[in-house]
């Protein structure tokens, strides 16, 4: 440990946890794969005004990262040109399925590429992410004019990957991934090297083939005190790394658990996870503790979606119900809270005193 190492300037004794990452063969790369959930107009509305939409819910039970596609296959009763009727179906499906969180996105597919159909998607799917095909210039322009955010479906192959790159540049969509999904549809039988390279550059998060896209979140370091006090403060310093191709688009929250035998305390943290992208992710927080019995506790962390399903971390630490064990911490009783204002007088992530440089001796 060097003279100016951060450990020499800590205001309290700390525990630093540096988990071992999973080996490459232990990664579940299929998390970045999606499935189309396609239904034809003819199936959903066989008779005008009579809708059969229950099959959509059933399909969402088994599909992985489902993307809904309404196929404009004319029912027997519809005239040859009926974009207004197809728009009515879009609105009906939107009112039926828009709030279902199992759905990853909805592809904007139309009968006549008309504004009436586009508006039906925008107005009836207010919660779901809408996907526009990268090469549909008019649709992208319309979505922007209406100030509606959208993701992208990129149909790419080893033959047209340069055209896809050009489309990203023309529409200035290089940063679209920061808010909405970029979905890659590989039109070749296998994903070639050019397509794979550009998919990572576009920060695509999903693909129809398993090529390892998506988020790969790992805990690089966690720092906390050796001892804390019941009804006191627990200063936590997290360093995560998202080594994947994209961010996490669903809302999620960072949690901490302190457990001793059958007794456990859970604390939801206030990390700004909505702004977490790729690369290094740092969060410091002072957690107010509940009234706890003294003793040694196991400290664990978890990242939960709103439905309480958890985000797998690419670390080797033991996991139970989404909580990954980090280490142990001692809880004691005290009438004071010595850690409550501990960060007021120093910055715990690197500002510490340095000696003035010595003037070199002159010969």
Coordinates of C-alpha atoms in Angstrom, one line a residue:
X1 CA 0.0 0.0 0.0
X2 CA 1.5 3.3 -1.1
X3 CA 2.1 6.4 1.1
X4 CA -0.8 8.2 -0.5
X5 CA -3.1 5.3 -0.8
X6 CA -6.7 6.2 -0.1
X7 CA -6.8 3.7 2.8
X8 CA -4.4 5.9 4.8
X9 CA -7.0 8.7 4.8
X10 CA -10.2 6.9 5.7
X11 CA -12.1 8.5 8.6
X12 CA -13.3 5.1 9.8
X13 CA -12.3 1.5 9.4
X14 CA -13.7 0.1 6.2
X15 CA -14.3 -3.2 4.5
X16 CA -13.6 -3.3 0.7
X17 CA -15.3 -6.1 -1.3
X18 CA -14.0 -6.9 -4.7
X19 CA -16.0 -9.8 -6.1
X20 CA -14.5 -12.2 -8.6
X21 CA -16.2 -12.0 -12.1
X22 CA -17.9 -14.9 -13.7
X23 CA -16.0 -16.8 -16.3
X24 CA -17.0 -16.3 -19.9
X25 CA -18.6 -19.7 -20.2
X26 CA -20.8 -18.9 -17.2
X27 CA -22.5 -15.9 -18.9
X28 CA -26.1 -16.3 -19.9
X29 CA -25.8 -14.7 -23.3
X30 CA -29.4 -15.5 -24.2
X31 CA -30.7 -12.5 -22.2
X32 CA -30.1 -10.4 -25.3
X33 CA -32.3 -12.4 -27.6
X34 CA -35.9 -11.5 -28.5
X35 CA -38.9 -13.2 -30.1
X36 CA -41.5 -11.7 -32.4
X37 CA -45.1 -12.1 -31.1
X38 CA -46.9 -11.8 -34.5
X39 CA -50.6 -11.8 -35.0
X40 CA -52.4 -11.1 -38.3
X41 CA -55.3 -8.7 -38.6
X42 CA -57.3 -11.6 -40.0
X43 CA -56.8 -13.6 -36.8
X44 CA -57.5 -10.8 -34.4
X45 CA -60.6 -9.4 -36.1
X46 CA -62.2 -12.2 -38.2
X47 CA -65.5 -10.4 -38.2
X48 CA -65.7 -6.7 -38.3
X49 CA -66.0 -5.3 -34.7
X50 CA -65.4 -8.7 -33.1
X51 CA -61.9 -9.0 -31.6
X52 CA -60.1 -12.0 -30.4
X53 CA -57.2 -10.6 -28.4
X54 CA -56.7 -13.2 -25.7
X55 CA -54.0 -15.1 -27.7
X56 CA -51.7 -12.1 -27.2
X57 CA -51.7 -12.5 -23.5
X58 CA -51.1 -16.2 -23.8
X59 CA -48.1 -15.7 -26.2
X60 CA -46.4 -13.3 -23.7
X61 CA -46.3 -16.1 -21.1
X62 CA -43.6 -18.1 -23.0
X63 CA -41.9 -15.5 -25.3
X64 CA -38.5 -14.2 -24.3
X65 CA -38.3 -10.4 -24.6
X66 CA -41.4 -10.3 -26.8
X67 CA -41.9 -7.7 -29.5
X68 CA -45.4 -7.4 -30.8
X69 CA -46.0 -7.3 -34.5
X70 CA -49.5 -6.7 -36.0
X71 CA -49.4 -8.2 -39.5
X72 CA -51.7 -6.2 -41.9
X73 CA -53.2 -9.3 -43.5
X74 CA -56.6 -8.3 -44.7
X75 CA -59.6 -10.2 -43.2
X76 CA -62.2 -11.4 -45.6
X77 CA -64.6 -8.6 -44.7
X78 CA -62.1 -5.7 -45.3
X79 CA -61.9 -3.8 -48.6
X80 CA -58.7 -3.8 -50.6
X81 CA -57.5 -0.5 -49.2
X82 CA -58.5 0.0 -45.5
X83 CA -55.9 1.8 -43.5
X84 CA -58.6 3.4 -41.3
X85 CA -59.9 0.0 -40.4
X86 CA -56.4 -1.3 -39.6
X87 CA -55.9 1.9 -37.5
X88 CA -59.0 0.9 -35.5
X89 CA -57.5 -2.5 -34.8
X90 CA -54.2 -0.9 -33.6
X91 CA -56.1 1.3 -31.2
X92 CA -58.1 -1.7 -29.9
X93 CA -54.9 -3.8 -29.3
X94 CA -53.2 -0.8 -27.7
X95 CA -56.0 -0.3 -25.2
X96 CA -55.9 -4.0 -24.4
X97 CA -52.1 -4.6 -24.0
X98 CA -50.4 -1.2 -23.5
X99 CA -50.0 -1.6 -19.7
X100 CA -48.5 -5.2 -19.9
X101 CA -45.0 -5.0 -18.6
X102 CA -44.0 -8.3 -20.1
X103 CA -44.0 -6.7 -23.5
X104 CA -40.6 -5.4 -24.6
X105 CA -41.7 -3.3 -27.5
X106 CA -44.2 -2.8 -30.3
X107 CA -43.1 -2.7 -34.0
X108 CA -44.8 0.0 -36.0
X109 CA -46.2 -2.1 -38.9
X110 CA -48.8 -0.7 -41.2
X111 CA -51.0 -1.5 -44.2
X112 CA -50.4 1.7 -46.2
X113 CA -47.6 3.5 -44.2
X114 CA -50.1 6.2 -43.5
X115 CA -50.1 8.9 -40.8
X116 CA -53.4 7.7 -39.6
X117 CA -51.9 4.3 -38.7
X118 CA -48.7 5.9 -37.3
X119 CA -50.9 8.1 -35.0
X120 CA -52.9 5.1 -33.9
X121 CA -49.7 3.5 -32.6
X122 CA -48.6 6.7 -30.9
X123 CA -51.9 7.4 -29.3
X124 CA -52.8 3.9 -28.1
X125 CA -49.4 2.7 -27.0
X126 CA -48.4 5.4 -24.5
X127 CA -46.5 3.1 -22.2
X128 CA -44.8 0.6 -24.5
X129 CA -41.7 1.4 -26.5
X130 CA -42.5 1.8 -30.2
X131 CA -39.9 0.6 -32.8
X132 CA -39.4 2.2 -36.1
X133 CA -37.5 0.5 -38.9
X134 CA -34.2 2.3 -39.5
X135 CA -34.8 2.7 -43.2
X136 CA -38.3 4.2 -42.9
X137 CA -37.4 7.8 -43.3
X138 CA -40.9 9.2 -43.4
X139 CA -41.9 7.4 -40.2
X140 CA -38.8 8.6 -38.3
X141 CA -39.5 12.2 -39.4
X142 CA -43.1 11.9 -38.3
X143 CA -42.3 10.6 -34.9
X144 CA -39.8 13.5 -34.4
X145 CA -42.4 16.0 -35.5
X146 CA -44.8 14.7 -33.0
X147 CA -42.0 14.6 -30.3
X148 CA -42.6 10.9 -29.7
X149 CA -39.6 8.9 -28.5
X150 CA -38.9 5.7 -30.3
X151 CA -36.6 2.7 -30.6
X152 CA -35.1 1.3 -33.7
X153 CA -35.4 -2.0 -35.6
X154 CA -32.2 -2.5 -37.6
X155 CA -32.5 -5.2 -40.3
X156 CA -28.8 -5.8 -41.1
X157 CA -26.7 -8.3 -43.0
X158 CA -23.1 -8.6 -44.3
X159 CA -24.4 -7.0 -47.6
X160 CA -26.2 -3.9 -46.2
X161 CA -24.3 -3.1 -43.0
X162 CA -22.8 0.0 -44.6
X163 CA -26.2 1.3 -45.6
X164 CA -27.3 0.8 -42.0
X165 CA -24.4 2.8 -40.8
X166 CA -25.2 5.6 -43.3
X167 CA -28.9 5.6 -42.1
X168 CA -27.7 6.1 -38.5
X169 CA -25.6 9.0 -39.6
X170 CA -28.2 10.7 -41.8
X171 CA -30.8 10.6 -39.1
X172 CA -28.3 11.4 -36.3
X173 CA -29.4 8.4 -34.4
X174 CA -26.1 7.4 -32.8
X175 CA -27.3 8.3 -29.3
X176 CA -30.8 6.9 -29.7
X177 CA -29.8 3.9 -27.5
X178 CA -29.4 6.1 -24.4
X179 CA -33.2 6.3 -24.1
X180 CA -34.8 3.6 -26.2
X181 CA -33.9 0.1 -27.4
X182 CA -32.0 -0.6 -30.6
X183 CA -33.0 -4.0 -31.8
X184 CA -31.0 -5.9 -34.3
X185 CA -32.6 -8.3 -36.8
X186 CA -29.9 -10.3 -38.5
X187 CA -31.2 -11.3 -41.9
X188 CA -28.3 -13.7 -42.5
X189 CA -28.4 -17.3 -41.2
X190 CA -25.5 -16.4 -38.9
X191 CA -24.2 -13.1 -37.6
X192 CA -21.2 -12.0 -39.7
X193 CA -18.2 -10.0 -38.3
X194 CA -19.3 -6.7 -39.8
X195 CA -22.8 -7.0 -38.4
X196 CA -21.6 -8.0 -35.0
X197 CA -19.1 -5.2 -34.8
X198 CA -21.6 -2.5 -35.8
X199 CA -24.2 -4.0 -33.4
X200 CA -21.9 -3.2 -30.5
X201 CA -21.1 0.2 -31.9
X202 CA -24.9 1.0 -32.2
X203 CA -25.3 -0.3 -28.6
X204 CA -28.0 -2.8 -29.8
X205 CA -29.5 -4.5 -26.8
X206 CA -31.5 -7.3 -28.4
X207 CA -31.1 -9.5 -31.5
X208 CA -33.1 -12.4 -33.1
X209 CA -29.8 -14.4 -32.9
X210 CA -27.9 -15.1 -29.7
X211 CA -24.8 -13.0 -30.2
X212 CA -24.2 -11.9 -26.6
X213 CA -26.0 -8.5 -26.7
X214 CA -27.6 -6.8 -23.8
X215 CA -26.4 -5.6 -20.4
X216 CA -23.7 -7.4 -18.4
X217 CA -23.7 -5.9 -14.9
X218 CA -21.0 -6.7 -12.3
X219 CA -20.0 -5.3 -8.9
X220 CA -16.4 -4.2 -9.1
X221 CA -16.1 -2.9 -5.6
X222 CA -18.2 -2.2 -2.5
X223 CA -16.9 -0.2 0.5
X224 CA -18.6 0.0 3.9
X225 CA -17.7 0.4 7.6
X226 CA -16.5 -2.5 9.7
X227 CA -18.9 -1.3 12.4
X228 CA -22.2 0.6 12.4
X229 CA -24.8 1.5 15.0
X230 CA -28.4 0.6 15.5
X231 CA -30.6 3.5 14.3
X232 CA -27.4 5.1 13.0
X233 CA -26.0 5.6 9.5
X234 CA -24.5 3.1 7.0
X235 CA -22.2 4.8 4.4
X236 CA -22.0 2.7 1.3
X237 CA -19.8 3.2 -1.8
X238 CA -20.6 1.2 -4.9
X239 CA -18.7 0.7 -8.1
X240 CA -20.5 -1.3 -10.7
X241 CA -19.5 -1.9 -14.3
X242 CA -21.8 -2.6 -17.2
X243 CA -19.6 -4.4 -19.7
X244 CA -22.4 -5.2 -22.1
X245 CA -23.6 -3.6 -25.3
X246 CA -26.5 -1.6 -23.9
X247 CA -28.1 -0.1 -20.8
X248 CA -31.0 -1.6 -18.8
X249 CA -34.3 -0.1 -20.1
X250 CA -36.7 -1.3 -17.5
X251 CA -37.0 0.6 -14.2
X252 CA -35.1 -1.1 -11.4
X253 CA -33.8 -0.3 -7.9
X254 CA -30.7 -1.0 -5.8
X255 CA -31.3 -2.7 -2.5
X256 CA -29.2 -3.7 0.5
X257 CA -30.0 -6.4 3.0
X258 CA -28.6 -7.0 6.5
X259 CA -29.3 -10.5 7.7
X260 CA -28.6 -12.4 10.9
X261 CA -30.2 -15.9 11.0
X262 CA -33.9 -15.5 10.4
X263 CA -33.9 -11.8 11.0
X264 CA -33.3 -9.5 8.0
X265 CA -33.6 -5.8 7.2
X266 CA -34.0 -4.5 3.7
X267 CA -33.2 -1.0 2.6
X268 CA -34.2 0.4 -0.8
X269 CA -31.5 2.9 -2.0
X270 CA -31.8 6.0 -4.1
X271 CA -29.4 5.3 -6.9
X272 CA -30.2 7.1 -10.1
X273 CA -30.4 3.9 -12.0
X274 CA -32.5 5.5 -14.8
X275 CA -29.3 7.2 -15.9
X276 CA -27.0 4.2 -15.8
X277 CA -25.6 3.5 -19.2
X278 CA -22.6 1.3 -20.0
X279 CA -19.1 1.4 -18.5
X280 CA -18.4 2.5 -14.9
X281 CA -21.3 3.2 -12.6
X282 CA -20.7 4.8 -9.2
X283 CA -23.1 5.4 -6.3
X284 CA -22.5 6.6 -2.8
X285 CA -25.2 6.8 -0.2
X286 CA -25.7 7.3 3.5
X287 CA -28.4 4.8 4.6
X288 CA -30.3 5.4 7.8
X289 CA -30.6 2.1 9.7
X290 CA -33.6 0.8 11.6
X291 CA -33.7 -0.2 15.2
X292 CA -31.5 -3.4 15.1
X293 CA -30.3 -5.9 17.6
X294 CA -26.5 -5.9 18.1
X295 CA -24.5 -8.6 16.4
X296 CA -22.7 -9.6 13.2
X297 CA -24.8 -9.4 10.0
X298 CA -24.4 -10.6 6.5
X299 CA -24.5 -7.7 4.1
X300 CA -26.0 -8.4 0.7
X301 CA -27.0 -6.4 -2.4
X302 CA -29.6 -6.8 -5.1
X303 CA -31.0 -5.0 -8.1
X304 CA -34.7 -5.6 -8.5
X305 CA -37.2 -4.7 -11.3
X306 CA -40.6 -3.4 -10.3
X307 CA -42.1 -6.9 -10.4
X308 CA -39.4 -8.1 -8.0
X309 CA -37.6 -10.1 -10.5
X310 CA -33.8 -9.5 -10.2
X311 CA -31.0 -8.5 -12.4
X312 CA -28.2 -11.2 -12.4
X313 CA -24.8 -9.9 -11.6
X314 CA -21.7 -11.3 -13.3
X315 CA -20.0 -12.1 -10.1
X316 CA -19.1 -15.4 -8.3
X317 CA -20.6 -14.4 -4.9
X318 CA -23.4 -16.6 -3.5
X319 CA -26.9 -15.5 -4.4
X320 CA -30.3 -16.2 -2.9
X321 CA -33.6 -14.6 -4.1
X322 CA -31.6 -12.0 -6.0
X323 CA -29.4 -10.9 -3.1
X324 CA -25.7 -11.4 -3.6
X325 CA -23.6 -11.8 -0.4
X326 CA -20.9 -9.2 -0.1
X327 CA -19.5 -9.6 3.4
X328 CA -20.2 -9.2 7.1
X329 CA -20.8 -6.1 9.2
X330 CA -20.9 -5.5 13.0
X331 CA -23.9 -3.7 14.4
X332 CA -23.6 -2.2 17.9
X333 CA -25.7 0.0 20.2
X334 CA -24.8 3.7 20.7
X335 CA -26.6 6.9 21.8
X336 CA -24.7 8.7 19.1
X337 CA -24.4 8.4 15.3
X338 CA -20.6 9.0 14.6
X339 CA -21.0 8.2 10.9
X340 CA -23.9 10.5 10.0
X341 CA -21.8 13.5 8.9
X342 CA -18.6 11.6 8.2
X343 CA -18.5 12.7 4.5
X344 CA -18.9 16.4 5.3
X345 CA -15.2 16.9 5.9
X346 CA -13.7 14.7 3.2
X347 CA -14.5 13.2 -0.1
X348 CA -14.2 9.4 0.2
X349 CA -13.4 8.7 -3.5
X350 CA -10.0 10.3 -3.9
X351 CA -9.5 13.8 -2.6
X352 CA -6.8 13.5 0.0
X353 CA -3.7 15.6 1.0
X354 CA -0.6 15.5 -1.1
X355 CA 2.9 16.7 -0.1
X356 CA 4.3 19.8 -1.9
X357 CA 6.8 18.8 -4.5
X358 CA 10.4 19.2 -3.5
X359 CA 12.6 21.6 -5.5
X360 CA 15.3 19.5 -7.2
X361 CA 18.8 20.2 -6.0
X362 CA 20.9 22.3 -8.4
X363 CA 24.4 21.1 -9.2

